[in-house]
Amino acid sequence: MPCSISLNSSKSLVHISKTTVFPDQKSSPILMKLSVSDLPMLSCHYIQKGCLFAPPHVPISDLITLLKHGLSKTLTHFPALAGRLTTDQNGYVYISCNDAGADFIHASTTNVSVRDILSPVHVPDSVKQFFAFDGVVSYEGHFRPILAVQVTELYDGIFIGCSVNHAVIDGTSLWNFFNTFAEVCNRGARKMSKQPDFSRDSVIISPAILKIPEGGLKVTFDVHAPLKERIFSFSRESILKLKEKVNNKKWSLFSNGGIDSVELMAKQSNDPMNKKITSMIVNWLGINGVTKTEMSDPTVEISSFQSLCALLWRAVTRARKFPATKTTTFRMAVNCRHRLEPKLHPYYFGNAIQSIPTYAPAGEVLSRDLRWCAEQLNKNVKAHDDEMVRSFVNNWEKDPRCFPLGNFDGAMITMGSSPRFPMYDNDFGWGKPIAVRSGKANKFDGKISAFPGREGGGSVDLEVVLAPETMAGLESDSEFMQFVSGC
């Protein structure tokens, strides 16, 4: 009998069926050891990401059959997602590729429309019900499926949501799976365009053991704290305008301004002569009484994404109304696949991420300009090379622990996901997604996720989760909102 789940006072979701889907070919019974990037995620919720689609031009029964068949074929290429976690007698945790299967759920909430999801200013609670394993921590992959796919019928659309164990997969691996799933359903692809790499022979595979406390593992943030969630969209033009503002350093003459500005073009080149000329200009301006904004190196090109992060850092800090001496933290998750030497395969399967913190007093974040904030982020990201990745690994091995996810002092921002992930490449046969959304998992005050904008071309969507009063402050922040599309 179908079970009904309340979305709110007027909406309801019905589970029509739940089945176990197995790989269509028997997998080799291998054990894949969890890495130093995987193990800390055992205390995190399952990742919940999904895509909203227009309705397909086939009966829903045919669609469900197509998706189940496609998932079965895809699991043959991703056997870890049909397995379970297992811990050996020494305490090492592995993925057992035992073909135990993945959950496939067919649900319906036909009184919810696409407009109901996209029109509200804040992401509606109904979206959270489009995902399985709500509130489940990844350690439970020892006795639950590693993957669940939920297909939800809407009044005028379809939502396909994936819930995946975060100790098994990061964003790069998740979207490679999602893309492959769509590719198989759409074209029946037998040869994968992005074959995952399951090797376990790099520095991140460690002999260190993570000891699990007797009570098990749980998330390190308050899951009941009141939150507001909103998608802020930034067009390509807006992003370029912001990047230009951050990268064009200008000086004004005296206080009454005789010269509007002087742009240092040397930032566009690494030519030593240009750097020398830039230095001469700086010195000349300095000895001729020009007041200049402080800058560490005008030749450093700040990326679009770092510019956007700096804009957000300042606006959220302003909205939180801290004293000037309060230390703020901006954490960015970085992909280590290309930072290691030798490099990991671009489609290495598993977690290959590290979290880079950047610290600054609230007073400096707000009194300095956008360029300064962006430079702090830029310096830390650039410095995260092979040596730094290995240093993070060594430090973890000295004190194996789960990742402390949350906003522990009220002054943290944690940036995850990436606008480079191919989220809109998921065409199951009737068109690309209308939107990308996530579930309730791993959300707390200050959790931000970056998505590509649907129009492409460098546009970006930021999924911002904040305390209600901080969200209200952000929404009234003129520096931030001037770059938001539709505002």
PDB file of C-alpha atoms in Angstrom, residues 139-240:
ATOM      1  CA  TYR A 139      28.420   5.564   8.313  1.00  0.00           C
ATOM      2  CA  GLU A 140      25.039   3.858   7.924  1.00  0.00           C
ATOM      3  CA  GLY A 141      26.195   2.682   4.502  1.00  0.00           C
ATOM      4  CA  HIS A 142      27.324  -0.410   6.398  1.00  0.00           C
ATOM      5  CA  PHE A 143      23.681  -1.539   6.478  1.00  0.00           C
ATOM      6  CA  ARG A 144      21.864   0.719   4.018  1.00  0.00           C
ATOM      7  CA  PRO A 145      22.247   1.114   0.234  1.00  0.00           C
ATOM      8  CA  ILE A 146      24.993   3.477  -0.845  1.00  0.00           C
ATOM      9  CA  LEU A 147      22.705   4.985  -3.498  1.00  0.00           C
ATOM     10  CA  ALA A 148      19.000   5.760  -3.757  1.00  0.00           C
ATOM     11  CA  VAL A 149      17.325   7.276  -6.825  1.00  0.00           C
ATOM     12  CA  GLN A 150      13.900   8.849  -6.325  1.00  0.00           C
ATOM     13  CA  VAL A 151      11.753   9.777  -9.323  1.00  0.00           C
ATOM     14  CA  THR A 152       8.929  12.110  -8.325  1.00  0.00           C
ATOM     15  CA  GLU A 153       5.972  12.948 -10.572  1.00  0.00           C
ATOM     16  CA  LEU A 154       4.861  16.571 -10.332  1.00  0.00           C
ATOM     17  CA  TYR A 155       1.752  18.207 -11.792  1.00  0.00           C
ATOM     18  CA  ASP A 156       3.724  19.340 -14.855  1.00  0.00           C
ATOM     19  CA  GLY A 157       7.213  17.888 -14.464  1.00  0.00           C
ATOM     20  CA  ILE A 158       9.541  15.209 -13.159  1.00  0.00           C
ATOM     21  CA  PHE A 159      12.188  15.429 -10.474  1.00  0.00           C
ATOM     22  CA  ILE A 160      15.053  12.911 -10.411  1.00  0.00           C
ATOM     23  CA  GLY A 161      16.889  13.012  -7.095  1.00  0.00           C
ATOM     24  CA  CYS A 162      20.004  11.078  -6.091  1.00  0.00           C
ATOM     25  CA  SER A 163      20.999  10.408  -2.488  1.00  0.00           C
ATOM     26  CA  VAL A 164      24.544   9.046  -2.315  1.00  0.00           C
ATOM     27  CA  ASN A 165      26.827   8.125   0.558  1.00  0.00           C
ATOM     28  CA  HIS A 166      29.284  11.002   1.048  1.00  0.00           C
ATOM     29  CA  ALA A 167      32.064   8.685   2.260  1.00  0.00           C
ATOM     30  CA  VAL A 168      31.944   7.007  -1.149  1.00  0.00           C
ATOM     31  CA  ILE A 169      31.591   9.935  -3.508  1.00  0.00           C
ATOM     32  CA  ASP A 170      32.286  13.660  -3.953  1.00  0.00           C
ATOM     33  CA  GLY A 171      30.766  16.128  -6.396  1.00  0.00           C
ATOM     34  CA  THR A 172      33.039  15.202  -9.302  1.00  0.00           C
ATOM     35  CA  SER A 173      32.157  11.509  -8.986  1.00  0.00           C
ATOM     36  CA  LEU A 174      28.478  12.192  -8.317  1.00  0.00           C
ATOM     37  CA  TRP A 175      27.934  14.214 -11.470  1.00  0.00           C
ATOM     38  CA  ASN A 176      29.959  11.745 -13.539  1.00  0.00           C
ATOM     39  CA  PHE A 177      27.537   9.057 -12.349  1.00  0.00           C
ATOM     40  CA  PHE A 178      24.494  11.263 -12.974  1.00  0.00           C
ATOM     41  CA  ASN A 179      25.725  12.182 -16.474  1.00  0.00           C
ATOM     42  CA  THR A 180      26.379   8.524 -17.288  1.00  0.00           C
ATOM     43  CA  PHE A 181      22.936   7.505 -15.988  1.00  0.00           C
ATOM     44  CA  ALA A 182      21.338  10.081 -18.301  1.00  0.00           C
ATOM     45  CA  GLU A 183      23.557   9.087 -21.222  1.00  0.00           C
ATOM     46  CA  VAL A 184      22.624   5.410 -20.877  1.00  0.00           C
ATOM     47  CA  CYS A 185      18.891   6.194 -20.656  1.00  0.00           C
ATOM     48  CA  ASN A 186      19.024   8.603 -23.597  1.00  0.00           C
ATOM     49  CA  ARG A 187      21.281   6.784 -26.032  1.00  0.00           C
ATOM     50  CA  GLY A 188      21.711   3.335 -24.551  1.00  0.00           C
ATOM     51  CA  ALA A 189      25.426   4.069 -24.434  1.00  0.00           C
ATOM     52  CA  ARG A 190      27.510   0.924 -24.113  1.00  0.00           C
ATOM     53  CA  LYS A 191      30.843   2.696 -24.185  1.00  0.00           C
ATOM     54  CA  MET A 192      31.090   5.360 -21.512  1.00  0.00           C
ATOM     55  CA  SER A 193      32.369   8.801 -22.435  1.00  0.00           C
ATOM     56  CA  LYS A 194      33.819   9.347 -18.920  1.00  0.00           C
ATOM     57  CA  GLN A 195      34.995   6.038 -17.495  1.00  0.00           C
ATOM     58  CA  PRO A 196      35.501   6.257 -13.710  1.00  0.00           C
ATOM     59  CA  ASP A 197      38.875   5.323 -12.257  1.00  0.00           C
ATOM     60  CA  PHE A 198      38.716   3.028  -9.215  1.00  0.00           C
ATOM     61  CA  SER A 199      42.442   2.828  -8.477  1.00  0.00           C
ATOM     62  CA  ARG A 200      43.494   2.927  -4.828  1.00  0.00           C
ATOM     63  CA  ASP A 201      47.243   3.486  -5.030  1.00  0.00           C
ATOM     64  CA  SER A 202      47.783   7.176  -4.247  1.00  0.00           C
ATOM     65  CA  VAL A 203      48.990   9.077  -1.169  1.00  0.00           C
ATOM     66  CA  ILE A 204      45.401   9.591   0.012  1.00  0.00           C
ATOM     67  CA  ILE A 205      45.052   5.832   0.635  1.00  0.00           C
ATOM     68  CA  SER A 206      46.430   5.658   4.153  1.00  0.00           C
ATOM     69  CA  PRO A 207      47.346   3.033   6.768  1.00  0.00           C
ATOM     70  CA  ALA A 208      45.833   5.277   9.472  1.00  0.00           C
ATOM     71  CA  ILE A 209      42.674   4.004  11.172  1.00  0.00           C
ATOM     72  CA  LEU A 210      39.656   6.146  12.033  1.00  0.00           C
ATOM     73  CA  LYS A 211      38.282   4.951  15.376  1.00  0.00           C
ATOM     74  CA  ILE A 212      34.502   5.017  15.579  1.00  0.00           C
ATOM     75  CA  PRO A 213      33.041   6.014  18.972  1.00  0.00           C
ATOM     76  CA  GLU A 214      30.777   3.530  20.746  1.00  0.00           C
ATOM     77  CA  GLY A 215      27.639   5.552  20.128  1.00  0.00           C
ATOM     78  CA  GLY A 216      28.304   5.679  16.406  1.00  0.00           C
ATOM     79  CA  LEU A 217      28.636   8.828  14.305  1.00  0.00           C
ATOM     80  CA  LYS A 218      26.380  11.831  13.897  1.00  0.00           C
ATOM     81  CA  VAL A 219      26.564  15.211  12.185  1.00  0.00           C
ATOM     82  CA  THR A 220      28.330  18.003  14.051  1.00  0.00           C
ATOM     83  CA  PHE A 221      25.712  20.748  13.528  1.00  0.00           C
ATOM     84  CA  ASP A 222      22.205  21.442  14.823  1.00  0.00           C
ATOM     85  CA  VAL A 223      19.783  19.882  12.330  1.00  0.00           C
ATOM     86  CA  HIS A 224      16.855  21.717  13.962  1.00  0.00           C
ATOM     87  CA  ALA A 225      18.235  25.261  13.733  1.00  0.00           C
ATOM     88  CA  PRO A 226      15.930  27.652  11.799  1.00  0.00           C
ATOM     89  CA  LEU A 227      17.252  28.356   8.304  1.00  0.00           C
ATOM     90  CA  LYS A 228      16.340  30.185   5.122  1.00  0.00           C
ATOM     91  CA  GLU A 229      17.506  28.951   1.720  1.00  0.00           C
ATOM     92  CA  ARG A 230      17.599  30.933  -1.507  1.00  0.00           C
ATOM     93  CA  ILE A 231      19.055  30.534  -4.993  1.00  0.00           C
ATOM     94  CA  PHE A 232      20.847  33.718  -6.078  1.00  0.00           C
ATOM     95  CA  SER A 233      21.463  33.786  -9.840  1.00  0.00           C
ATOM     96  CA  PHE A 234      24.312  35.667 -11.488  1.00  0.00           C
ATOM     97  CA  SER A 235      24.292  36.124 -15.256  1.00  0.00           C
ATOM     98  CA  ARG A 236      27.405  35.896 -17.409  1.00  0.00           C
ATOM     99  CA  GLU A 237      27.340  39.666 -17.866  1.00  0.00           C
ATOM    100  CA  SER A 238      27.018  40.265 -14.138  1.00  0.00           C
ATOM    101  CA  ILE A 239      29.900  37.885 -13.365  1.00  0.00           C
ATOM    102  CA  LEU A 240      32.134  39.603 -15.941  1.00  0.00           C
TER     103      LEU A 240
END
